[in-house]
Short mmCIF file of C-alpha atoms in Angstrom, two decimals:
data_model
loop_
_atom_site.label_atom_id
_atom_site.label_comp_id
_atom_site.label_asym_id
_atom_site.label_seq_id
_atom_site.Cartn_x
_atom_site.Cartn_y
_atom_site.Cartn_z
CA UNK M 2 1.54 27.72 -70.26
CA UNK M 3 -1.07 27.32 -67.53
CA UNK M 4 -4.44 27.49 -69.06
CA UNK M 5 -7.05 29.70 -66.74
CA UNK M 6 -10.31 28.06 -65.49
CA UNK M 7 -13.63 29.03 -67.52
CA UNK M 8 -14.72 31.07 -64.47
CA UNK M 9 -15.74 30.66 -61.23
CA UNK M 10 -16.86 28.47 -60.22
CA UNK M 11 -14.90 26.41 -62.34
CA UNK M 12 -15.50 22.98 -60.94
CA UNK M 13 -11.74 21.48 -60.56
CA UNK M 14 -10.79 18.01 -62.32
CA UNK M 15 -13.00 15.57 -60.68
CA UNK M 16 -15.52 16.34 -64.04
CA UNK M 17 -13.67 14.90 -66.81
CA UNK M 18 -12.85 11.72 -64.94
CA UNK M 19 -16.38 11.57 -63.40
CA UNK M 20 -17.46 11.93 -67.00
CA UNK M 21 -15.10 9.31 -68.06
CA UNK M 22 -15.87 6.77 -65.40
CA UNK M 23 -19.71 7.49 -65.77
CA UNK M 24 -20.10 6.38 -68.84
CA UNK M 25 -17.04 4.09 -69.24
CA UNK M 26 -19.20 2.14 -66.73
CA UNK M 27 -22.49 2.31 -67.78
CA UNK M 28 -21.87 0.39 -71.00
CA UNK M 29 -19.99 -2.62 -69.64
CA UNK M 30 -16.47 -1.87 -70.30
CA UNK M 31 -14.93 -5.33 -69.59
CA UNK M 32 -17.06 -6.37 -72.18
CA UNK M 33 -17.18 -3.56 -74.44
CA UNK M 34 -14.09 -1.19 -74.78
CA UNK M 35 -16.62 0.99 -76.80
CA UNK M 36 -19.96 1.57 -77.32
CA UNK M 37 -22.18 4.42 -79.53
CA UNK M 38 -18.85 5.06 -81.92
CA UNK M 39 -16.94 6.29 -78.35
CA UNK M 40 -14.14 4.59 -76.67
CA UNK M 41 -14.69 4.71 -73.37
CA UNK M 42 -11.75 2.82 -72.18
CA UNK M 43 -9.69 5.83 -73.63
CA UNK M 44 -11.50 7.85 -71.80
CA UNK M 45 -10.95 7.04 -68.97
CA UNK M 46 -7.20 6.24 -69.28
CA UNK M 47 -7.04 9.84 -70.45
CA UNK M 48 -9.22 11.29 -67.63
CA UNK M 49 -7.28 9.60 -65.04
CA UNK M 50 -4.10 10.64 -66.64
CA UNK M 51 -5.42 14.41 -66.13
CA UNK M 52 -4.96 14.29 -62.93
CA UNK M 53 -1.35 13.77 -63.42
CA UNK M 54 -1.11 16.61 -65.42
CA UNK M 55 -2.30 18.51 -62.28
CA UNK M 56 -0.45 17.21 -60.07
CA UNK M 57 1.63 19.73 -57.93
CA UNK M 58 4.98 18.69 -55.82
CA UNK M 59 8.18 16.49 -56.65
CA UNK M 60 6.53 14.12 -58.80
CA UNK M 61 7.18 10.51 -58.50
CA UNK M 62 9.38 8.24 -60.48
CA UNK M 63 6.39 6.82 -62.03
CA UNK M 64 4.65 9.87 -63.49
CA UNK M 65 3.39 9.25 -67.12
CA UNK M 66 3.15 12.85 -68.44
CA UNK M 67 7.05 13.21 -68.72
CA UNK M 68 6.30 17.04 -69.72
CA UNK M 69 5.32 17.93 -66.41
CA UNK M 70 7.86 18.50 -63.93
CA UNK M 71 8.37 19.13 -60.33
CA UNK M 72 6.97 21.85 -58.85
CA UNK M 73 5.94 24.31 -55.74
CA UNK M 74 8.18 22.70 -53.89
CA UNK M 75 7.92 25.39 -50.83
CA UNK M 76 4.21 25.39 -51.01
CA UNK M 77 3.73 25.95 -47.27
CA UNK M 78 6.76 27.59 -45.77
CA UNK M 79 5.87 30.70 -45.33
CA UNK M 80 3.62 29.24 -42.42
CA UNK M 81 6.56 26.73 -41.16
CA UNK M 82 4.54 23.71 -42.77
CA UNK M 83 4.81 21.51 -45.48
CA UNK M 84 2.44 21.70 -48.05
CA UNK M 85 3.60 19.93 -51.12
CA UNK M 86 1.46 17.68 -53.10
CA UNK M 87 -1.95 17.74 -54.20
CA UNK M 88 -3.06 19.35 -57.15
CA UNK M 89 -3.29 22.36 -59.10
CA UNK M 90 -7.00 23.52 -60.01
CA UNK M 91 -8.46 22.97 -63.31
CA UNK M 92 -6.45 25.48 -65.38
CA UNK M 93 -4.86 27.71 -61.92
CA UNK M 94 -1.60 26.90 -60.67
CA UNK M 95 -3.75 27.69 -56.91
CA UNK M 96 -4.86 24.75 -54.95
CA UNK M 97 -8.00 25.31 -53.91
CA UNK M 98 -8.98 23.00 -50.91
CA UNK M 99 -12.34 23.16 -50.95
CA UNK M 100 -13.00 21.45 -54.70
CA UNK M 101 -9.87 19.36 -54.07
CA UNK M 102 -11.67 17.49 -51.54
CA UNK M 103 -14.65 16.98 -53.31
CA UNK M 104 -12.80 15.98 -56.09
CA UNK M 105 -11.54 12.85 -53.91
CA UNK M 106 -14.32 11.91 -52.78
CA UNK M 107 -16.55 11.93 -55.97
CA UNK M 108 -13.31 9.56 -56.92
CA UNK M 109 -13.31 7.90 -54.16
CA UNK M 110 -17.18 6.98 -54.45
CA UNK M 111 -16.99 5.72 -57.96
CA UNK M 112 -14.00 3.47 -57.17
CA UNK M 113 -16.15 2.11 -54.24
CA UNK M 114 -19.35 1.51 -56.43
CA UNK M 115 -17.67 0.55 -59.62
CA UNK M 116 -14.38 -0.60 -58.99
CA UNK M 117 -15.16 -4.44 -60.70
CA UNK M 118 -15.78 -2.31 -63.87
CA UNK M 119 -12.39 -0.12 -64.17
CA UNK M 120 -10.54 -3.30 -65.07
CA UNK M 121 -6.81 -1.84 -65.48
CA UNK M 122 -7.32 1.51 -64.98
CA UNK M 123 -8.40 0.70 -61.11
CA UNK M 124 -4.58 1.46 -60.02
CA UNK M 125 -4.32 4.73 -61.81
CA UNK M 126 -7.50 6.05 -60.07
CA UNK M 127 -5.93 4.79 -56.74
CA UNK M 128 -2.85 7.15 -56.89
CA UNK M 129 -4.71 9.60 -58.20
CA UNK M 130 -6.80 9.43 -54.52
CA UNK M 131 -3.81 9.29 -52.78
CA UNK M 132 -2.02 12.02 -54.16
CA UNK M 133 -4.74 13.96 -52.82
CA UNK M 134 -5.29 12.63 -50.00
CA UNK M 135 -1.54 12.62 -49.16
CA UNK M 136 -1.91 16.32 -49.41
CA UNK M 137 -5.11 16.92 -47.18
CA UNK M 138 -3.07 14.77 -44.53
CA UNK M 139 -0.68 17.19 -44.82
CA UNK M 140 -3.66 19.87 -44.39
CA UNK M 141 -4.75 18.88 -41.38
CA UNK M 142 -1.95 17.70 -39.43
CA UNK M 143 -1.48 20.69 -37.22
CA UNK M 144 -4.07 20.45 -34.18
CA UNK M 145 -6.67 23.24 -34.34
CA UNK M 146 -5.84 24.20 -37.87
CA UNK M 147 -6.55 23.62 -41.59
CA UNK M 148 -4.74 24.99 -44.68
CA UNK M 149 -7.60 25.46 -47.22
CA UNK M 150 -5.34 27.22 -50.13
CA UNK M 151 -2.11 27.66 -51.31
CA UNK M 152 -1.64 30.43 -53.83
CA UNK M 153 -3.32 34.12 -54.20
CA UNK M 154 -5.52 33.26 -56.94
CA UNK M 155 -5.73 37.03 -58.01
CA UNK M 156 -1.78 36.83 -58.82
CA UNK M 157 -2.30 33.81 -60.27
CA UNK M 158 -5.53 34.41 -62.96
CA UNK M 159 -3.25 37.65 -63.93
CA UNK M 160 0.06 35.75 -65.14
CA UNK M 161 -0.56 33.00 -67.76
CA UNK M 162 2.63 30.53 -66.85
CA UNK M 163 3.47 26.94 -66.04
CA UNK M 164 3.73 25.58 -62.79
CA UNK M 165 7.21 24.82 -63.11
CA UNK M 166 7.98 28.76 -63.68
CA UNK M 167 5.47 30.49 -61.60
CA UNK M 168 6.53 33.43 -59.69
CA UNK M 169 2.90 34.45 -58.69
CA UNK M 170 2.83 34.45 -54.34
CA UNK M 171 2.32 31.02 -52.66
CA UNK M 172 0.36 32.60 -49.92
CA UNK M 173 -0.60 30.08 -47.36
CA UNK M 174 -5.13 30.61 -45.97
CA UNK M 175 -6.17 28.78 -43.31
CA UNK M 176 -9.36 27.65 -40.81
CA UNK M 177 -8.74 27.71 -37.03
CA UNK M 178 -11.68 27.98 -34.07
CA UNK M 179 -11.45 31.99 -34.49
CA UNK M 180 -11.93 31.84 -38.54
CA UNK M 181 -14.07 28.80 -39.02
CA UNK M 182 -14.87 26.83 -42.52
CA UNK M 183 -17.31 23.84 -41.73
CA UNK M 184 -17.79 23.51 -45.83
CA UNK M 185 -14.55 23.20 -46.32
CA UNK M 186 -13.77 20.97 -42.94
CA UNK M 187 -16.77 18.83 -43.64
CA UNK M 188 -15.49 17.99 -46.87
CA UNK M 189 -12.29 17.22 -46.27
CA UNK M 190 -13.85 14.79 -43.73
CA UNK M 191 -15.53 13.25 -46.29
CA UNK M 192 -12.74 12.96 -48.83
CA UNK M 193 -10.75 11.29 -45.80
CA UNK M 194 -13.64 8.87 -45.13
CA UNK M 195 -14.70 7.98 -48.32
CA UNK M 196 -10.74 7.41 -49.79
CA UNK M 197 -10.62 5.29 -46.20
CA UNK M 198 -13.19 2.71 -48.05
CA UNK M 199 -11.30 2.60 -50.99
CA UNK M 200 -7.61 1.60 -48.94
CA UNK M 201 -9.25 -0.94 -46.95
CA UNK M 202 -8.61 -3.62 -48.75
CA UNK M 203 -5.04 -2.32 -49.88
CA UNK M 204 -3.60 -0.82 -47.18
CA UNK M 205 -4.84 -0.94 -43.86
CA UNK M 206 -2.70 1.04 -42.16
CA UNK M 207 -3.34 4.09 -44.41
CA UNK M 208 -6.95 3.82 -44.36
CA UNK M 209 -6.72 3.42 -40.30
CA UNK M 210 -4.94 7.03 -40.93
CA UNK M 211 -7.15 8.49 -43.03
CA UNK M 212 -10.32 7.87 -41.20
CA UNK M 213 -8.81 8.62 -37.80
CA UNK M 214 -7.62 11.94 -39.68
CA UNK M 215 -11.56 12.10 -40.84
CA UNK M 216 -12.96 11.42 -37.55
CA UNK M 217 -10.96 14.65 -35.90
CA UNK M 218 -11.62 16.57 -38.72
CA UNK M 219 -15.53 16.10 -38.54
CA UNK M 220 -15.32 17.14 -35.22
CA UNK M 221 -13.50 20.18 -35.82
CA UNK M 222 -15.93 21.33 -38.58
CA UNK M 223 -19.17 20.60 -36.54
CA UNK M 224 -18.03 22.62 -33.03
CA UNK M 225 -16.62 25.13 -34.84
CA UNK M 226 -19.19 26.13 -37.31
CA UNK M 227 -19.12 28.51 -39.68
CA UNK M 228 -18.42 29.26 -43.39
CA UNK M 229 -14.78 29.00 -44.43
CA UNK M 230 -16.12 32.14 -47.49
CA UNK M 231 -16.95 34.36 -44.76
CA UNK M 232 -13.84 34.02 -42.66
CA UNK M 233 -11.19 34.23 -45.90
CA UNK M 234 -13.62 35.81 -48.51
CA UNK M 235 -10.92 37.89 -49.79
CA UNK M 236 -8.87 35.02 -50.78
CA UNK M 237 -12.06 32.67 -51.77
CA UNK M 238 -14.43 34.98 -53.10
CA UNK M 239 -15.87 34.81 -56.20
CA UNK M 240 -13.51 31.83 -57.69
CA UNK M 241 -15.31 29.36 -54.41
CA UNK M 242 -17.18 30.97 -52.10
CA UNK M 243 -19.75 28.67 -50.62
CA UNK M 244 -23.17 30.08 -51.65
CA UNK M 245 -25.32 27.27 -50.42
CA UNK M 246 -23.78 27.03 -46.81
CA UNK M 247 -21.65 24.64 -44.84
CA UNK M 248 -24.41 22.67 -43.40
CA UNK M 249 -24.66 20.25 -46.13
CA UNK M 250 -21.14 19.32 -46.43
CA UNK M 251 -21.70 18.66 -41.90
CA UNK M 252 -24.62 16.01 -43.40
CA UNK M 253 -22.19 15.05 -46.01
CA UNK M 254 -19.05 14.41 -43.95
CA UNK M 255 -21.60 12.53 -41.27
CA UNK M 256 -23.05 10.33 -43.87
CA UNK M 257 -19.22 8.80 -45.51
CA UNK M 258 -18.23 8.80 -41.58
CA UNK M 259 -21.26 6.67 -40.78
CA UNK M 260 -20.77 4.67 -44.27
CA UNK M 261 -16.85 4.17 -43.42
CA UNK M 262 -17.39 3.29 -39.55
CA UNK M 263 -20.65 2.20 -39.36
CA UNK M 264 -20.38 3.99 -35.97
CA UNK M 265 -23.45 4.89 -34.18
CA UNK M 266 -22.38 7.99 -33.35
CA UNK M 267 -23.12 9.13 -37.07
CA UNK M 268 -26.27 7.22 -37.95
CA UNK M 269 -27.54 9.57 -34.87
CA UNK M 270 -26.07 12.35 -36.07
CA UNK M 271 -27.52 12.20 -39.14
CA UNK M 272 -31.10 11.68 -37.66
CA UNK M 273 -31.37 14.45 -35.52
CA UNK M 274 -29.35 17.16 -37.62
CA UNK M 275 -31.51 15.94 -41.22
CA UNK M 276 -34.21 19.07 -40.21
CA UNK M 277 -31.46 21.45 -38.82
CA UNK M 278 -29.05 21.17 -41.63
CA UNK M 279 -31.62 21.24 -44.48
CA UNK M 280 -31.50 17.90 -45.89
CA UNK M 281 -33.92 18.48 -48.25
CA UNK M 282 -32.53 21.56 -49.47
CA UNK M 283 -31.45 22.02 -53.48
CA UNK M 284 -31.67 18.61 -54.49
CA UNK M 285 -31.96 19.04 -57.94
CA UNK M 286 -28.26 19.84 -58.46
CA UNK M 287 -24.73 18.09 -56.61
CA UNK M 288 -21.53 19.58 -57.31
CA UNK M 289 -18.40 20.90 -55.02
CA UNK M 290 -21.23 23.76 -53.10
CA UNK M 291 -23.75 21.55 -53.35
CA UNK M 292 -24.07 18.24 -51.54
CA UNK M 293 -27.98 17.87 -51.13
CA UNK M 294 -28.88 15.54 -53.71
CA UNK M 295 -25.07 13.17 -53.19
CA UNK M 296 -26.03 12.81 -49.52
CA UNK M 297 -29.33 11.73 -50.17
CA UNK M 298 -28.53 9.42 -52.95
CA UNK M 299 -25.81 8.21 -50.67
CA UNK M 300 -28.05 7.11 -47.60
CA UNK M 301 -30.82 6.18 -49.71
CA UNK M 302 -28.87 2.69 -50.20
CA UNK M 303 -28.84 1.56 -46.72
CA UNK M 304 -32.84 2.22 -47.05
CA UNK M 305 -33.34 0.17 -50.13
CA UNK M 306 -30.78 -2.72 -48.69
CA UNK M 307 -33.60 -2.45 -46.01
CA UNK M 308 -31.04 -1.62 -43.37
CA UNK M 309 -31.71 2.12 -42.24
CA UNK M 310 -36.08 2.76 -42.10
CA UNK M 311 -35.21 5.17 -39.53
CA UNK M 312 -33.52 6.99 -42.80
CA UNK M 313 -36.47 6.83 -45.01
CA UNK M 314 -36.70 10.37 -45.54
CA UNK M 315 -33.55 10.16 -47.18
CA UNK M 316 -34.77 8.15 -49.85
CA UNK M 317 -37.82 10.16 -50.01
CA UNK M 318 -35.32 13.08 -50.95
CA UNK M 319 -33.74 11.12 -53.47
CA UNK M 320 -36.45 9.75 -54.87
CA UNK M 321 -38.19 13.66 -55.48
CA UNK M 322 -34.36 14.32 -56.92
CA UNK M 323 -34.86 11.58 -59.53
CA UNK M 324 -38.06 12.90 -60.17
CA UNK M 325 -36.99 16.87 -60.37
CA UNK M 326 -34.62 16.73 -63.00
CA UNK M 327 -36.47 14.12 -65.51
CA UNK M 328 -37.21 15.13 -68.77
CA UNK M 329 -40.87 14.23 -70.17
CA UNK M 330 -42.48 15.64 -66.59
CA UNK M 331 -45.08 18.30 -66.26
CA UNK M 332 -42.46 20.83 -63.94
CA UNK M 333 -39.11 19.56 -64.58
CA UNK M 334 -36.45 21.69 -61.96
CA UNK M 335 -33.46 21.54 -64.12
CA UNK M 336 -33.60 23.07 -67.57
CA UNK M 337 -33.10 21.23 -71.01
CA UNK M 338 -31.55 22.54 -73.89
CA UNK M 339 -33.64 22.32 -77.67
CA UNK M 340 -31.33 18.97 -78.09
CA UNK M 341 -32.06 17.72 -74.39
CA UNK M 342 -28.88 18.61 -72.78
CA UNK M 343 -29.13 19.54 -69.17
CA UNK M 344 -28.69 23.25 -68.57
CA UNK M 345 -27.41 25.15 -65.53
CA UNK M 346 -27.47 28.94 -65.86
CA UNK M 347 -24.03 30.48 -65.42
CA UNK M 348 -20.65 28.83 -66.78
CA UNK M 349 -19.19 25.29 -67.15
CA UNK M 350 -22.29 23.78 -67.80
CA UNK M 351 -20.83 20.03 -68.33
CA UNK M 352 -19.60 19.87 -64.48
CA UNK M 353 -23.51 20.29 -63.54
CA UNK M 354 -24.34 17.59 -66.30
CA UNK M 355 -21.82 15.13 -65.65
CA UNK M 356 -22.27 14.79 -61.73
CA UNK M 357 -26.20 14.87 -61.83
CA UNK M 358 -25.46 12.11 -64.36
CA UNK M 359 -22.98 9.85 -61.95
CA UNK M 360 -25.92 10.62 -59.35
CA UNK M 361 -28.21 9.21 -61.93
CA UNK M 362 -26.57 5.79 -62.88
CA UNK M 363 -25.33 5.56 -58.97
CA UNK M 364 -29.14 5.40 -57.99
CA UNK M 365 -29.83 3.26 -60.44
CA UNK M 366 -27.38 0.96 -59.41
CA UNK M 367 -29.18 0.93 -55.96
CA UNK M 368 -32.87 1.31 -57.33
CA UNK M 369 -31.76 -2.39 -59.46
CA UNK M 370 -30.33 -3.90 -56.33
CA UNK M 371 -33.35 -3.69 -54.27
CA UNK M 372 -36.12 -4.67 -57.39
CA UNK M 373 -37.17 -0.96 -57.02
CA UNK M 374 -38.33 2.06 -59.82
CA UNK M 375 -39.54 5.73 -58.63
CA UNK M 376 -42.78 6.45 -59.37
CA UNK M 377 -43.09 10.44 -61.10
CA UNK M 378 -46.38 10.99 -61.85
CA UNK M 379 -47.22 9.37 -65.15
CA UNK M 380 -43.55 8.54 -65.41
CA UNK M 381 -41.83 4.98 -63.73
CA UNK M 382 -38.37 5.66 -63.20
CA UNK M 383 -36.60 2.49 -63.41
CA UNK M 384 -33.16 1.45 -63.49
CA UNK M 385 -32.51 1.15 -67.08
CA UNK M 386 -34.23 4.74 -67.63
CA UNK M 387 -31.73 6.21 -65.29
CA UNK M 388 -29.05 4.72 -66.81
CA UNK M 389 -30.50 5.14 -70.54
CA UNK M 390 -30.70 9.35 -69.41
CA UNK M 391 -27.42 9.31 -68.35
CA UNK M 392 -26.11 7.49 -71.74
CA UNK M 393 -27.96 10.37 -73.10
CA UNK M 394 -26.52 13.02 -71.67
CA UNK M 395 -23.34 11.52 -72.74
CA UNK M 396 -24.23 11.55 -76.65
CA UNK M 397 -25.29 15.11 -76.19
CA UNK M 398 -21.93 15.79 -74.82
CA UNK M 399 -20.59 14.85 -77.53
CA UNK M 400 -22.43 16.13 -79.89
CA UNK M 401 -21.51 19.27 -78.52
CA UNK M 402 -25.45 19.98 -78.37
#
């Protein structure tokens, strides 16, 4: 029986393997298979093997959840496409674009950064991009339109039931010039580019595809602006509705084009549009409406490499993100529970705490690179306190405080 997200918005499966990978890394894992009394190898076997248990389509010979079978197999029909694949959300038997993508790329970014540390594991997260990203090809294939959902999600949080014996409606939403979703575009853009980095080096004919998908997509979502909640709110509203706007996920989708092409085109890009699409904006939370505070980690690297001053700003941003949600300072902008957990009003609190905390040892990661600590006030914020907040976060977790 399909278990029902905790509400919206629920925050889709790229938490439990962020969470997994997060601290999995942090403490060395080639080294170290656990650390603290937690294993974080298992971890992360098990939070990769959660996406499997998502999965949606004919599943493939190789699937390791035997219990799971195929399913949705018309997904897509009713518009005369094909829409198989990808994967349910986290507890729905709808798939929900818009988190999907973000979902690939947060996996896509911490295969990038800490692939050297995921030791056997590394193949696992790899089809678990590309069973996404096998999907969103399938998304955007048809010129001039994107399929952002499959399922009425209404239907769907009314009847409890497996995949494999739904009987809820497989309707088909989609994006086209007249009914624009630049959030939802943008981010597939950046899935695309981002899981484009991460085939490379393994297949270079699918990561030609997948950027040359990302490129067209970009350009799709930045002439044809507009949020993808307003055009289909019935169908996305109030499970994802983009409250913060689509121009972050524009910045966002510019910033893993520029990162996977190192095209001009996009360095430019970002440079003029970092006023006009708000940059600065929120950057004391990241999650699948929220891209502030990833995009300006994200660029901030090129600055402390010392190979983008014209981007400064960026790490400016990032630096005042650091320095908004540390504990110990006079105004912190993120809230702490009695036991120090980080609190975010509303429901699912752990998606908020787990991808402020990848953001965390990320920039660390870059701060340690270039010899470099953030100064907050009173407070240095150096690599290993980054990392040693994060690690934190991750006892409180589970502690269950």
């Amino acid at each position: 029986m399909a278990r029902k997200n905790c509400g919206f918005p629920a925050g889709f499966p790229s938490f439990p393997l962020s969470l997994a990978l997060i601290f999995f890394l942090s403490v060395n894992p080639l080294r170290h298979c656990s650390a603290g009394g937690h294993d974080y190898r298992d971890a992360l076997r098990k939070s990769i093997l959660f996406f499997e248990g998502q999965r949606s389509g004919k599943l493939p010979p190789d699937q390791r959840i035997k219990w799971r079978k195929d399913s949705a197999l018309y997904d897509g029909a009713s518009a005369g496409v094909d829409l198989t694949g990808g994967y349910y959300d986290a507890g729905d038997n709808v798939k929900f674009v818009f988190p999907m993508a973000f979902t690939t790329t947060l996996l896509s970014w911490s295969i990038i950064d800490f692939k050297r540390n995921i030791g056997s594991e590394l193949g696992n997260a790899v089809k678990a991009v590309k069973w996404a990203t096998d999907f969103l090809l399938k998304a955007t294939a048809k010129e001039g339109v994107i399929y952002v959902q499959v399922g009425d999600a209404f239907s769907d949080h009314s009847c409890w039931e497996r995949p494999e014996d739904m009987d809820t409606l497989r309707t088909v939403y989609k994006i086209d010039q007249n009914h624009p979703g630049s959030d939802v575009a943008g981010e597939i853009a950046a899935s695309l580019a981002a899981a484009s980095i991460v085939f490379r080096s393994l297949d270079s004919s699918y990561s030609g595809l997948l950027l040359d998908r990302a490129v067209k997509v970009f350009e799709f979502a930045n002439r044809h602006r507009g949020a993808y909640s307003s055009s289909l709110h019935s169908a996305v509203c109030p499970f994802y509705c983009d409250f913060d706007g689509y121009q972050d996920e524009l910045l966002w989708g510019a910033a893993w084009l520029h990162k996977a092409t190192r095209r001009r085109q996009y360095r430019e890009y970002i440079v003029k549009n970092e006023v006009v699409l708000r940059a600065g904006d929120t950057i004391n939370e990241f999650g699948w409406d929220n891209k502030h505070a990833g995009i300006n980690v994200l660029i901030s690297k090129e600055v402390l490499m010392g190979r983008a001053p014209d981007l400064k700003s960026f790490q400016v941003n990032a630096d005042a993100f650091i320095c908004s949600i540390l504990p110990g300072i006079s105004h912190p902008q993120v809230q702490y529970s009695p036991g120090g957990l980080i609190v975010k009003p509303g429901v699912c609190n752990m998606q908020h705490v787990t991808s402020l905390s990848f953001l965390l040892l990320a920039y660390s990661n870059y701060l340690s690179h270039a010899n470099h600590a953030v100064p907050c006030g009173s407070i240095s914020a150096t690599p290993a306190l980054l990392k040693h907040i994060a690690k934190r976060q991750e006892q409180l977790m589970y502690a269950g405080t």
